[in-house]
Amino acid sequence: MSEPGKSLLSSPTSSGGQPVGSDTYKGWLYKWTNYLKGYQRRWFVLSNGLLSYYRTQAEMAHTCRGTISLTTAHIEVGDACHLVLTSGGRSYHLKATSDGESQRWVSALQQAKANASHMMHQSDDSGDEAPVPQPDRALTQGALKTLASKLDDLSTCNELIGKHGAALQRSLSELEDLRTATDGTDKLKTVNERATLFRITSNAMINACRDFLDVAETHSRRWQRALQYEREQRHHLEETIEQLAKQHNSLERAWREAPSTHPDGGERTQEGDASDENEDTEFFDAMEDSPAFITVTASDHTQHRRSGSDQSIMSGGLPNSEWSHNENDSGSNNVQLRRVRRSRIPNKPNYSLNLWSIMKNCIGKELSKIPMPVNFNEPLSMLQRLTEDLEYSDLLDRAARCESSLEQMCLVAAFSVSSYSTTIHRTAKPFNPLLGETYELDRLDDFGYCSICEQVSHHPPAAAHHVMSQRGWTLWQEITIDSKFRGKYISVMPLGCIHLQFHSSGNHYVWGKVTSTVHNIIVGKLWIDQSGDIEIVNHRTKDTCHLKFVPYSYFSRDLSRKVTGVVADSEGTAHHIMSGTWDDKMESAKIVESSRGCGGSEGKQKTLYQTLQPKVLWKKYTLPENSENMHFFSSLALTLNEPEEGVAPTDSRLRPDQRLMEAGLWDEANAHKQRLEERQRLERRKREAQATQVLEEGQDIEGFQPLWFERRTDDSTGESTYVYRGGYWEAKDKQDWSQCPEIF
């Protein structure tokens, strides 16, 4: 595959991007698609006055994405390598990688347009007919012969009428000049004969005209029916091709998303499979050496899947399984019955509400302080959204088994990115938890972990989270949400750190979160973007990973939702390259050699990394069927609000407005939401009044104290954070919730 901007010409002897001895011009251009995806790289082929484009060169054999006729097209050259083709009322915005490449494409397009126009004029002058099927040709030729014969009859009749009419006129003139009766009789007889001939000829003329009209009308109706039939067939064919293209794309996605092994245990490989002995390497061009993050450019080489133990590591399977078949060492099978988790919720009602009418007076305010109806919520609380970060907890299970801290860091980095994969379609706002609200998730039976969250502050909203896994790791975090409404978009900035510790090695990882931005608040379809940097630090070994979430840009040619990163040891030596997207997958490639490359921007040198083939560390699960009508929830998200027996009375599952919204009763949910918010305001005023009274009495103020978490100073980072104090699961075992406040 050629590099971007390099033309691949049909003539093998051509060079420098110039077509030699051929009317065909091929190469890569960037085509504007939409505001979400921007410019996308497409393979263009210019041939016989037609410009066709494909997603890849391989698609040329079966799928054309579009064709532009240059005969009537208008070619407009813009600035910065841009060009616009307008044809049939539609404009195509294209972009080349350099001015030279843009000029070559413009010259080729203008020459092809001139050739196409010249050929069209020649065709019009010569009167050549386009080839048609043989039966249609015979039918058309027969009709034309019949019409030509009728025209000949009309021409003959016209001549006879003229001739006999002139003779009749002469006879009438002679009749007027008669002097004797004898001559009058002869002349009158002649006039009668000529009048009879004229009448006969006129009748023949009328009959010939009628026959001509009958034939013309008959074939006109037949041709109209044939034309209508052809139009319908063409429309049907276009629909069929469109449907086939969609099915083809669906099959491609299904094939890519399927597990990498066949049911019989064999591995599915892509074209160009390589064995373990294949030491193919790839080259990644890194940006300038600096404390800033190194942007990794993905290679265009064909990806190979290696067999054996180095096969790409993928997260597979869905969390909803009814039965588990566990085989012990002796080979016998123990069948355990697990709880059947729900796989769907009621469809989201189609309620229309103008978001701008509510938010136009809230510009610059903190989002958590804006009263919002449930129409803009999803039926999950922020505590449940935090718990949803555990969707891909199997990454941490695998990381716990890693002996290399650097490989473990790669899996931790993939886990940190995976938590954003569920947000790609989730533009709705989760419920703000009430102060003291909790949420537990006990999945020891299938995933090996149990999780507890508690809302520890209301303004600013902050939640503490603790997860204990039987598979060798513990995770805890305190996240404070800082959100602002900026008019056209909403920014959500999670503040705080996520801590992860592995039991066997003692490796302690700490990282933060990036900024989430919801766009098109005023007009257009809402869409979400993630941007910023994540610095992951192993406080035991001092290994680091710097991840960069590339923000969407209208002018960027980068892959949308791109994430890149470098894993380095305590001395700053890079060992692994991370690359992928936060909504699909993450890969890692081991660096085998690095060297100084050519000069970069601002005179800085780039570093060229030579790597082994990348391994897929994480792949997003396919969303459940009908997810578009269920708030785009993942399989895990569908189970988060499922009723559970024995939970604390402060659990989010018991929140009435959230339950009513999930059931589709939004009016009732709004009424309960107002009641809960008013009750919370009253409780806050009571606490403020008590605090004022305590101050007046000269006593120490003791604010709100969470029930299950307490503030401590972390030994590794020195930061003060809320950590789990214990007691929740013991209280659940005893069903002793006497300490819990009544908040619902």
XYZ file of C-alpha atoms in Angstrom:
744
model
C 0.000 0.000 0.000
C 1.352 3.398 -0.864
C 1.833 6.189 1.601
C -0.832 8.910 1.812
C -0.701 11.220 -1.119
C 1.392 8.958 -3.362
C -0.356 8.196 -6.637
C -0.428 4.603 -7.810
C -0.714 4.788 -11.572
C -1.866 2.152 -13.986
C 1.384 2.432 -15.892
C 4.173 0.749 -13.973
C 6.811 2.919 -15.551
C 5.329 6.189 -14.404
C 7.024 8.084 -11.622
C 6.653 11.274 -9.704
C 2.894 10.960 -9.545
C 2.369 11.555 -13.276
C 0.255 9.138 -15.343
C 2.232 7.906 -18.309
C 0.499 6.532 -21.346
C -2.777 5.935 -19.569
C -6.105 7.669 -18.978
C -6.325 6.143 -15.502
C -5.109 8.023 -12.432
C -5.206 6.474 -8.948
C -4.245 7.568 -5.468
C -5.242 8.530 -1.959
C -7.267 11.638 -1.174
C -9.146 12.762 1.913
C -12.903 13.126 1.392
C -15.192 15.112 3.684
C -17.834 12.821 5.227
C -19.625 14.653 8.056
C -19.012 16.924 11.010
C -18.472 14.002 13.358
C -15.889 12.088 11.323
C -14.467 14.952 9.259
C -12.128 14.044 6.407
C -11.645 10.319 5.808
C -8.944 8.705 3.680
C -10.333 7.179 0.453
C -8.810 5.462 -2.587
C -9.762 7.402 -5.758
C -9.674 6.053 -9.332
C -10.042 8.409 -12.316
C -10.899 6.557 -15.539
C -12.957 7.291 -18.698
C -14.278 10.577 -17.379
C -15.486 9.003 -14.104
C -13.972 9.559 -10.654
C -14.765 6.620 -8.364
C -13.749 6.194 -4.750
C -13.337 3.283 -2.359
C -12.425 2.870 1.298
C -9.456 0.674 0.427
C -7.754 -0.620 -2.691
C -9.163 -4.068 -1.956
C -12.706 -2.701 -2.341
C -12.106 -2.031 -6.031
C -12.965 -5.659 -6.728
C -16.442 -5.559 -5.219
C -17.672 -2.293 -3.640
C -17.620 1.202 -5.103
C -18.588 3.892 -2.581
C -19.493 6.486 -5.212
C -18.859 7.735 -8.730
C -18.635 11.317 -10.008
C -19.166 12.070 -13.718
C -16.728 14.742 -14.844
C -18.635 15.539 -18.053
C -20.893 18.050 -16.298
C -18.835 18.493 -13.127
C -17.460 21.828 -11.969
C -13.909 21.718 -10.584
C -13.006 24.390 -8.048
C -9.545 24.711 -6.513
C -9.454 26.015 -2.946
C -6.735 26.865 -0.467
C -4.440 24.488 1.404
C -4.653 21.527 -0.983
C -8.477 21.609 -1.098
C -10.579 21.049 -4.195
C -14.351 20.877 -4.668
C -16.177 18.869 -7.331
C -19.802 19.844 -7.988
C -21.943 17.470 -10.044
C -25.686 16.926 -10.154
C -26.357 19.429 -7.388
C -23.978 17.697 -4.970
C -20.572 18.923 -3.852
C -17.602 16.696 -2.982
C -14.921 18.291 -0.791
C -11.531 16.654 -1.291
C -8.120 17.320 0.188
C -4.639 16.239 -0.914
C -1.604 15.864 1.321
C 0.540 18.451 -0.462
C 0.306 21.285 -2.972
C 2.146 19.223 -5.579
C -0.213 16.296 -5.177
C -3.196 18.667 -5.342
C -1.922 20.181 -8.605
C -1.426 16.746 -10.154
C -4.980 15.731 -9.256
C -6.420 19.011 -10.586
C -4.536 18.605 -13.876
C -5.701 15.003 -14.224
C -9.317 15.942 -13.424
C -9.366 18.865 -15.861
C -7.829 16.732 -18.625
C -10.341 13.946 -17.960
C -13.207 16.460 -18.036
C -12.003 17.876 -21.366
C -11.651 14.385 -22.860
C -15.105 13.377 -21.641
C -16.710 16.528 -23.079
C -14.934 15.999 -26.422
C -16.092 12.387 -26.628
C -19.658 13.437 -25.826
C -19.680 16.008 -28.651
C -18.259 13.440 -31.070
C -20.967 11.014 -30.065
C -23.653 13.647 -30.601
C -22.268 14.566 -34.052
C -21.941 10.992 -35.281
C -25.388 9.988 -34.042
C -24.093 6.682 -32.755
C -26.625 4.855 -30.704
C -25.858 3.365 -27.365
C -25.957 -0.415 -27.316
C -29.304 -1.848 -26.216
C -30.439 -5.432 -25.755
C -31.217 -7.335 -28.990
C -35.018 -7.781 -28.441
C -35.437 -4.101 -27.629
C -33.367 -3.149 -30.681
C -35.562 -5.269 -33.044
C -38.748 -3.836 -31.561
C -37.485 -0.301 -31.900
C -36.292 -0.806 -35.468
C -39.681 -2.318 -36.462
C -41.547 0.623 -34.994
C -39.250 3.066 -36.761
C -39.768 1.290 -40.121
C -43.552 1.409 -39.681
C -43.464 5.095 -38.867
C -41.166 5.765 -41.853
C -43.577 3.901 -44.152
C -46.494 5.946 -42.860
C -44.518 9.115 -43.407
C -43.855 8.057 -47.034
C -47.609 7.508 -47.498
C -48.302 10.939 -46.105
C -45.734 12.477 -48.434
C -47.268 10.729 -51.482
C -50.765 11.812 -50.496
C -49.543 15.333 -50.052
C -48.117 15.404 -53.588
C -51.328 13.942 -55.069
C -53.508 16.429 -53.205
C -51.378 19.261 -54.523
C -51.545 17.911 -58.071
C -55.282 17.138 -58.078
C -56.094 20.344 -56.288
C -54.336 22.409 -58.941
C -56.151 20.527 -61.738
C -59.506 21.058 -60.015
C -58.761 24.747 -59.670
C -57.997 25.024 -63.421
C -61.207 23.183 -64.313
C -63.276 25.560 -62.196
C -61.633 28.539 -63.891
C -62.372 27.112 -67.339
C -65.974 26.466 -66.295
C -66.442 30.139 -65.536
C -65.241 31.102 -69.065
C -67.763 28.885 -70.955
C -69.835 30.459 -73.799
C -71.925 27.516 -75.113
C -73.976 24.820 -73.394
C -72.183 21.978 -75.189
C -68.827 23.065 -73.891
C -70.352 23.467 -70.422
C -71.431 19.847 -70.255
C -67.951 18.565 -71.086
C -66.245 20.924 -68.684
C -68.679 20.062 -65.875
C -67.950 16.386 -66.364
C -64.210 17.103 -66.123
C -64.693 19.107 -62.938
C -66.668 16.284 -61.343
C -63.964 13.775 -62.195
C -61.214 15.937 -60.791
C -63.256 16.727 -57.644
C -63.767 13.003 -57.104
C -60.025 12.393 -57.423
C -59.343 15.203 -54.955
C -61.861 13.754 -52.462
C -60.341 10.287 -52.761
C -56.834 11.687 -52.266
C -57.967 13.753 -49.273
C -59.568 10.703 -47.664
C -56.372 8.756 -48.241
C -54.439 11.593 -46.633
C -56.762 11.580 -43.621
C -56.511 7.794 -43.253
C -52.711 7.922 -43.499
C -52.614 10.614 -40.793
C -54.871 8.524 -38.579
C -52.688 5.449 -39.086
C -49.568 7.450 -38.317
C -51.075 8.803 -35.107
C -52.286 5.359 -34.058
C -48.852 3.840 -34.576
C -47.151 6.753 -32.791
C -49.528 6.625 -29.836
C -49.287 2.850 -29.529
C -45.494 2.813 -29.472
C -45.371 5.932 -27.300
C -47.408 4.178 -24.602
C -45.246 1.097 -24.971
C -42.075 3.150 -24.663
C -43.440 4.991 -21.661
C -44.221 1.706 -19.963
C -40.768 0.418 -20.862
C -39.172 3.609 -19.512
C -41.182 3.397 -16.303
C -40.223 -0.256 -15.937
C -36.559 0.573 -16.430
C -36.798 3.339 -13.841
C -38.393 0.972 -11.331
C -35.798 -1.693 -12.070
C -33.006 0.808 -11.611
C -34.474 2.007 -8.296
C -34.884 -1.591 -7.145
C -31.313 -2.377 -8.173
C -30.003 0.647 -6.275
C -31.903 -0.429 -3.156
C -30.594 -3.968 -3.527
C -27.008 -2.771 -3.908
C -27.391 -0.480 -0.906
C -28.801 -3.340 1.165
C -25.985 -5.637 0.052
C -23.432 -2.987 0.986
C -24.976 -2.666 4.452
C -25.019 -6.435 4.886
C -21.415 -6.607 3.726
C -20.381 -3.968 6.253
C -22.333 -5.746 9.003
C -20.605 -9.026 8.163
C -17.227 -7.302 8.197
C -17.937 -5.768 11.614
C -19.258 -9.076 12.943
C -16.150 -10.865 11.686
C -13.864 -8.290 13.260
C -15.749 -8.340 16.571
C -15.976 -12.137 16.767
C -13.579 -13.989 19.099
C -10.243 -14.814 17.524
C -10.725 -18.587 17.820
C -13.078 -20.992 16.101
C -15.355 -23.275 18.166
C -13.104 -26.222 17.412
C -10.170 -24.486 19.080
C -8.430 -23.385 15.901
C -7.454 -19.764 15.534
C -9.029 -17.403 13.077
C -6.336 -15.668 11.087
C -6.383 -12.827 8.641
C -4.707 -12.836 5.289
C -0.969 -12.866 5.544
C -0.819 -15.033 8.689
C 2.602 -15.435 10.210
C 3.983 -18.029 12.586
C 5.785 -17.513 15.886
C 9.074 -17.557 14.044
C 8.056 -14.572 11.927
C 9.881 -11.600 13.362
C 8.109 -8.979 11.242
C 8.532 -5.557 12.712
C 6.753 -2.268 12.335
C 8.010 1.287 12.580
C 6.270 3.975 14.608
C 7.238 7.571 14.108
C 7.208 9.364 17.464
C 7.194 13.091 17.935
C 9.929 15.156 19.514
C 11.524 13.944 22.738
C 10.094 16.139 25.479
C 8.130 15.791 28.707
C 5.026 16.071 26.526
C 3.347 12.975 25.197
C 4.669 11.196 22.118
C 2.069 10.861 19.382
C 2.249 7.458 17.695
C 1.290 7.170 14.050
C -0.318 3.847 13.132
C 1.343 1.924 10.311
C -0.380 1.241 7.000
C 1.188 -2.222 6.710
C -1.077 -5.257 6.649
C -1.683 -6.507 10.186
C -0.594 -10.076 10.929
C -2.040 -12.265 13.674
C 0.569 -14.493 15.301
C -0.369 -17.926 16.543
C 0.588 -19.612 19.792
C 1.025 -17.879 23.106
C 1.663 -14.530 21.394
C -1.812 -14.513 19.840
C -3.534 -11.156 20.260
C -5.035 -10.842 23.725
C -8.711 -10.054 23.480
C -11.486 -9.502 25.972
C -14.311 -11.774 24.905
C -17.657 -12.992 26.092
C -20.694 -11.370 27.607
C -21.393 -11.083 31.302
C -24.888 -12.542 31.114
C -24.616 -16.323 31.351
C -27.176 -18.610 32.907
C -24.978 -21.666 33.440
C -21.307 -22.115 34.235
C -19.527 -25.394 33.423
C -16.410 -25.726 35.558
C -14.042 -28.632 34.923
C -11.830 -29.669 37.829
C -8.444 -31.328 37.727
C -9.861 -34.828 37.667
C -11.805 -34.085 34.500
C -15.287 -34.250 36.009
C -17.728 -31.447 35.303
C -19.380 -29.433 38.070
C -22.412 -27.501 36.846
C -23.274 -24.462 38.913
C -26.541 -22.613 38.517
C -26.015 -18.875 38.389
C -28.526 -16.118 38.639
C -30.071 -15.137 35.318
C -29.310 -11.446 34.818
C -31.723 -9.369 32.822
C -30.790 -8.529 29.239
C -33.277 -5.767 28.480
C -35.218 -2.894 30.056
C -38.373 -1.085 28.836
C -37.867 0.919 25.677
C -37.157 4.585 26.105
C -40.318 6.704 25.473
C -40.201 9.164 22.600
C -40.712 12.397 24.535
C -39.649 15.626 22.834
C -38.306 18.501 24.913
C -36.272 21.540 23.957
C -33.002 21.394 25.875
C -32.076 24.949 24.878
C -35.279 26.354 26.396
C -34.130 24.987 29.776
C -30.411 25.669 29.592
C -30.219 29.068 27.893
C -30.376 30.771 31.314
C -27.780 28.440 32.833
C -24.691 29.359 30.797
C -21.592 29.307 32.992
C -23.274 27.493 35.883
C -22.205 24.208 37.370
C -24.218 21.424 35.776
C -25.065 19.739 39.093
C -26.840 22.917 40.242
C -29.135 23.135 37.208
C -32.614 21.676 37.857
C -33.216 19.240 35.016
C -36.218 17.040 34.181
C -35.606 13.317 33.803
C -36.033 13.715 30.030
C -32.305 14.445 29.853
C -31.280 11.672 32.237
C -30.599 8.005 31.811
C -32.010 5.616 34.442
C -28.669 5.210 36.252
C -27.060 7.267 38.977
C -23.523 8.622 38.914
C -22.597 5.900 41.420
C -23.737 3.260 38.950
C -21.815 4.956 36.141
C -18.660 4.775 38.278
C -19.313 1.081 38.854
C -19.730 0.620 35.104
C -15.991 1.274 34.794
C -15.639 -2.392 35.802
C -17.157 -3.586 32.510
C -13.751 -4.925 31.447
C -12.485 -6.091 34.857
C -11.018 -9.167 33.129
C -8.168 -6.882 32.006
C -7.217 -6.457 35.660
C -7.595 -10.202 36.255
C -5.047 -10.817 33.490
C -2.821 -8.017 34.762
C -2.745 -9.656 38.200
C -1.197 -12.734 36.586
C 1.538 -10.769 34.769
C 5.100 -11.238 35.973
C 6.402 -8.216 34.048
C 5.429 -4.859 35.544
C 5.708 -3.209 32.112
C 3.279 -5.684 30.519
C 1.053 -5.222 33.543
C 1.175 -1.462 32.926
C -0.051 -2.024 29.346
C -3.113 -3.912 30.599
C -3.801 -1.255 33.242
C -3.589 1.410 30.529
C -6.028 -0.543 28.348
C -8.387 -0.798 31.339
C -8.212 2.966 31.915
C -9.243 3.550 28.280
C -11.952 0.866 28.253
C -14.049 2.750 30.808
C -14.884 5.344 28.131
C -16.117 2.864 25.518
C -19.662 2.890 26.920
C -19.945 6.682 26.521
C -19.816 6.880 22.722
C -23.630 6.993 22.390
C -24.434 7.881 26.018
C -25.067 11.643 25.866
C -27.741 11.571 28.589
C -26.926 12.737 32.106
C -26.877 10.260 35.005
C -28.885 11.087 38.123
C -27.057 13.189 40.705
C -26.852 10.951 43.798
C -28.383 12.220 47.026
C -26.019 12.812 49.915
C -25.480 9.463 51.634
C -26.784 7.460 48.671
C -24.975 4.166 48.098
C -24.671 1.541 45.404
C -23.353 -1.985 45.731
C -22.527 -4.518 43.032
C -21.811 -8.051 44.240
C -20.488 -10.139 41.339
C -18.244 -12.513 43.268
C -19.964 -15.512 41.697
C -19.157 -14.649 38.077
C -16.594 -11.826 37.977
C -14.896 -12.367 41.328
C -15.365 -8.835 42.719
C -17.690 -6.847 44.951
C -18.052 -3.078 44.709
C -19.468 -0.384 47.008
C -19.975 3.347 46.238
C -21.176 6.179 48.456
C -21.975 9.827 47.773
C -19.731 11.628 50.280
C -20.442 15.234 49.235
C -23.248 17.027 47.451
C -21.700 20.426 46.603
C -19.339 19.784 44.999
C -20.686 16.335 44.093
C -18.147 13.684 45.103
C -18.352 9.902 45.305
C -16.072 7.322 46.901
C -15.715 3.858 45.387
C -14.077 0.649 46.621
C -13.720 -2.655 44.763
C -12.264 -5.851 46.199
C -11.476 -8.703 43.816
C -10.772 -12.325 44.716
C -8.576 -12.466 41.614
C -5.677 -10.495 43.025
C -6.433 -6.764 42.970
C -8.153 -3.921 44.815
C -9.341 -0.644 43.285
C -10.501 2.518 45.032
C -11.204 6.057 43.902
C -12.712 9.363 44.956
C -14.120 11.357 42.048
C -15.433 14.916 42.237
C -17.422 16.076 39.217
C -16.790 19.609 37.987
C -19.115 20.397 35.094
C -19.786 23.608 33.203
C -22.326 24.570 30.572
C -20.716 26.732 27.889
C -23.679 27.422 25.621
C -22.790 25.200 22.674
C -21.342 22.355 24.730
C -21.125 20.876 28.215
C -17.766 20.007 29.762
C -17.552 17.357 32.477
C -14.204 17.314 34.290
C -13.757 14.447 36.797
C -11.275 15.444 39.498
C -9.501 12.953 41.713
C -7.385 9.825 41.414
C -8.019 6.142 40.779
C -5.875 3.739 42.816
C -5.214 0.133 41.847
C -3.091 -2.291 43.847
C -2.160 -5.878 42.964
C -1.945 -8.200 45.938
C 0.940 -10.460 44.884
C 3.393 -7.848 43.589
C 2.317 -4.846 45.630
C 2.357 -2.712 42.473
C 0.319 0.431 43.189
C -0.993 2.315 40.131
C -2.521 5.789 40.242
C -4.138 7.748 37.412
C -6.861 10.301 36.685
C -9.615 10.823 34.147
C -9.935 12.979 31.024
C -12.520 15.641 30.150
C -15.813 14.587 28.562
C -17.518 17.107 26.268
C -21.088 16.906 24.967
C -21.472 18.948 21.757
C -24.418 20.395 19.788
C -26.460 21.502 22.784
C -28.224 24.222 20.777
C -28.807 22.532 17.436
C -27.919 19.233 15.785
C -27.423 15.733 17.081
C -25.723 15.431 20.446
C -22.331 13.742 20.362
C -19.629 13.189 22.953
C -15.856 13.479 22.804
C -13.096 12.592 25.261
C -9.920 14.658 25.355
C -6.893 15.193 27.543
C -3.965 13.251 28.969
C -3.762 10.421 31.485
C -0.555 9.820 33.409
C -0.433 6.337 34.975
C 2.291 5.863 37.583
C 3.375 2.656 39.305
C 4.497 4.015 42.681
C 6.456 0.862 43.508
C 8.573 0.565 40.342
C 8.174 4.174 39.080
C 7.099 2.866 35.653
C 4.881 5.314 33.768
C 2.431 5.370 30.905
C 1.392 8.592 29.212
C -1.869 8.308 27.292
C -3.160 11.043 25.012
C -6.841 11.240 24.057
C -6.763 13.202 20.804
C -9.689 15.671 20.666
C -11.825 15.764 17.558
C -10.818 18.429 15.063
C -12.532 19.458 11.848
C -9.163 19.964 10.163
C -7.395 16.882 11.524
C -6.676 13.812 9.414
C -6.229 11.702 12.543
C -8.508 8.794 13.280
C -11.532 9.902 15.305
C -11.454 9.103 19.036
C -7.782 8.219 18.773
C -5.705 7.282 21.827
C -1.930 6.891 21.777
C 0.633 6.309 24.479
C 4.094 5.167 25.530
C 4.985 2.867 28.430
C 8.359 3.703 29.971
C 10.423 2.385 32.885
C 11.720 4.385 35.832
C 14.637 5.717 33.761
C 12.354 7.015 31.018
C 13.242 4.324 28.478
C 10.259 3.496 26.265
C 9.319 -0.201 26.108
C 5.812 -0.355 24.614
C 3.728 1.721 22.219
C -0.014 1.967 22.946
C -2.462 2.817 20.166
C -6.157 2.519 19.407
C -9.453 4.319 19.988
C -11.393 4.774 23.200
C -14.609 3.424 21.630
C -13.262 0.252 20.013
C -9.932 -1.302 20.999
C -6.415 -0.768 22.312
C -3.217 -2.422 21.115
C 0.320 -2.559 22.438
C 3.513 -3.092 20.473
C 6.821 -3.949 22.096
C 9.689 -1.660 21.136
C 12.776 -3.534 19.943
C 14.861 -0.569 18.844
C 14.686 3.212 18.873
C 16.728 5.707 16.912
C 16.876 9.388 16.159
C 14.906 10.295 13.074
C 14.741 13.337 10.879
C 14.111 16.817 12.206
C 10.591 17.561 13.395
C 8.746 20.785 13.928
C 10.550 23.681 15.594
C 13.896 22.066 14.896
C 13.385 19.179 17.319
C 14.357 15.651 16.422
C 11.892 12.808 16.234
C 12.462 9.337 17.607
C 11.798 6.357 15.372
C 10.583 3.267 17.238
C 10.948 -0.166 15.686
C 8.387 -2.547 17.186
C 7.064 -6.073 16.957
C 3.577 -6.706 15.667
C 0.983 -5.060 17.939
C -1.219 -7.192 20.187
C -4.864 -6.421 20.845
C -5.207 -5.962 24.587
C -8.811 -4.849 24.702
C -11.751 -5.033 22.281
C -15.147 -3.508 22.957
C -18.086 -5.857 23.445
C -20.913 -5.659 20.935
C -23.911 -3.767 22.306
C -27.029 -5.835 23.033
C -29.816 -6.084 20.491
C -32.208 -3.111 20.560
C -29.712 -1.089 22.622
C -30.601 2.074 20.681
C -34.020 1.973 22.356
C -32.544 1.137 25.773
C -30.351 4.230 26.227
C -27.479 2.432 24.407
C -26.777 0.452 27.583
C -24.136 -2.257 27.525
C -24.829 -5.749 28.851
C -23.448 -4.789 32.260
C -25.307 -1.460 32.358
C -28.619 -3.258 31.742
C -28.108 -5.169 35.009
C -26.944 -2.272 37.205
C -30.427 -1.063 38.156
C -31.945 -4.531 38.378
C -33.791 -4.958 41.703
C -31.697 -6.767 44.295
C -32.781 -8.222 47.634
C -30.972 -7.320 50.824
C -29.293 -4.104 49.650
C -29.034 -1.047 51.902
C -32.115 1.234 52.013
C -29.890 3.980 50.572
C -29.068 1.950 47.430
C -29.607 3.663 44.054
C -31.827 0.790 42.920
C -34.443 1.956 45.454
C -34.525 5.563 44.269
C -38.166 6.116 43.160
C -37.663 8.712 40.423
C -34.971 6.588 38.784
C -37.126 3.445 38.919
C -40.136 5.291 37.433
C -38.000 6.704 34.636
C -36.687 3.253 33.753
C -40.311 2.031 33.593
C -41.155 4.838 31.138
C -43.316 6.836 33.605
C -41.485 10.112 33.117
C -44.170 12.482 34.415
C -44.354 10.577 37.700
C -40.555 10.408 37.789
C -40.298 14.203 37.432
C -42.720 14.680 40.340
C -40.681 12.363 42.595
C -37.436 13.998 41.479
C -38.745 17.418 42.539
C -39.824 16.002 45.911
C -36.423 14.418 46.569
C -34.507 17.552 45.581
C -36.679 19.761 47.780
C -36.199 17.355 50.685
C -32.444 17.450 50.175
C -32.477 21.264 50.191
C -34.363 21.254 53.486
C -31.843 18.823 54.991
C -28.980 21.063 53.861
C -30.601 24.120 55.480
C -30.983 22.168 58.733
C -27.291 21.225 58.693
C -26.306 24.838 57.973
C -28.497 26.080 60.837
C -26.971 23.519 63.199
C -23.477 24.527 62.095
C -24.271 28.183 62.760
C -25.550 27.326 66.218
C -22.433 25.293 67.000
C -20.231 28.198 65.902
C -22.110 30.603 68.138
C -21.571 28.221 71.048
C -17.838 28.099 70.306
C -17.782 24.370 69.629
C -16.044 22.470 66.798
C -18.109 21.944 63.663
C -18.550 18.368 62.539
C -19.936 18.265 59.017
C -21.556 15.391 57.185
C -19.768 12.105 57.834
C -20.116 9.275 55.273
C -21.242 5.979 56.704
C -18.897 3.559 54.909
C -15.922 5.748 53.943
C -13.495 7.921 55.878
C -10.821 10.405 54.864
C -7.222 9.235 55.104
C -3.833 10.254 53.759
C -2.490 7.891 51.125
C 0.985 6.574 51.969
C 2.148 6.456 48.332
C 0.858 9.766 47.002
C 0.530 11.787 50.220
C -2.936 12.906 49.152
C -5.978 12.969 51.412
C -8.777 10.844 49.989
C -11.840 8.894 51.057
C -11.172 5.174 51.555
C -13.413 2.324 52.591
C -13.588 1.930 56.377
C -15.321 -1.447 56.217
C -18.526 -2.777 57.689
C -20.887 -2.661 54.707
C -20.781 -6.331 53.727
C -20.957 -7.392 57.357
C -24.073 -5.239 57.809
C -25.559 -6.823 54.709
C -24.912 -10.317 56.027
C -26.704 -9.392 59.258
C -29.299 -7.250 57.439
C -28.615 -4.554 60.026
C -29.198 -1.213 58.312
C -30.072 0.742 61.450
C -27.272 3.243 60.811
C -28.517 4.145 57.330
C -30.315 7.494 56.946
C -33.721 7.733 55.306
C -33.024 9.641 52.091
C -35.709 8.408 49.676
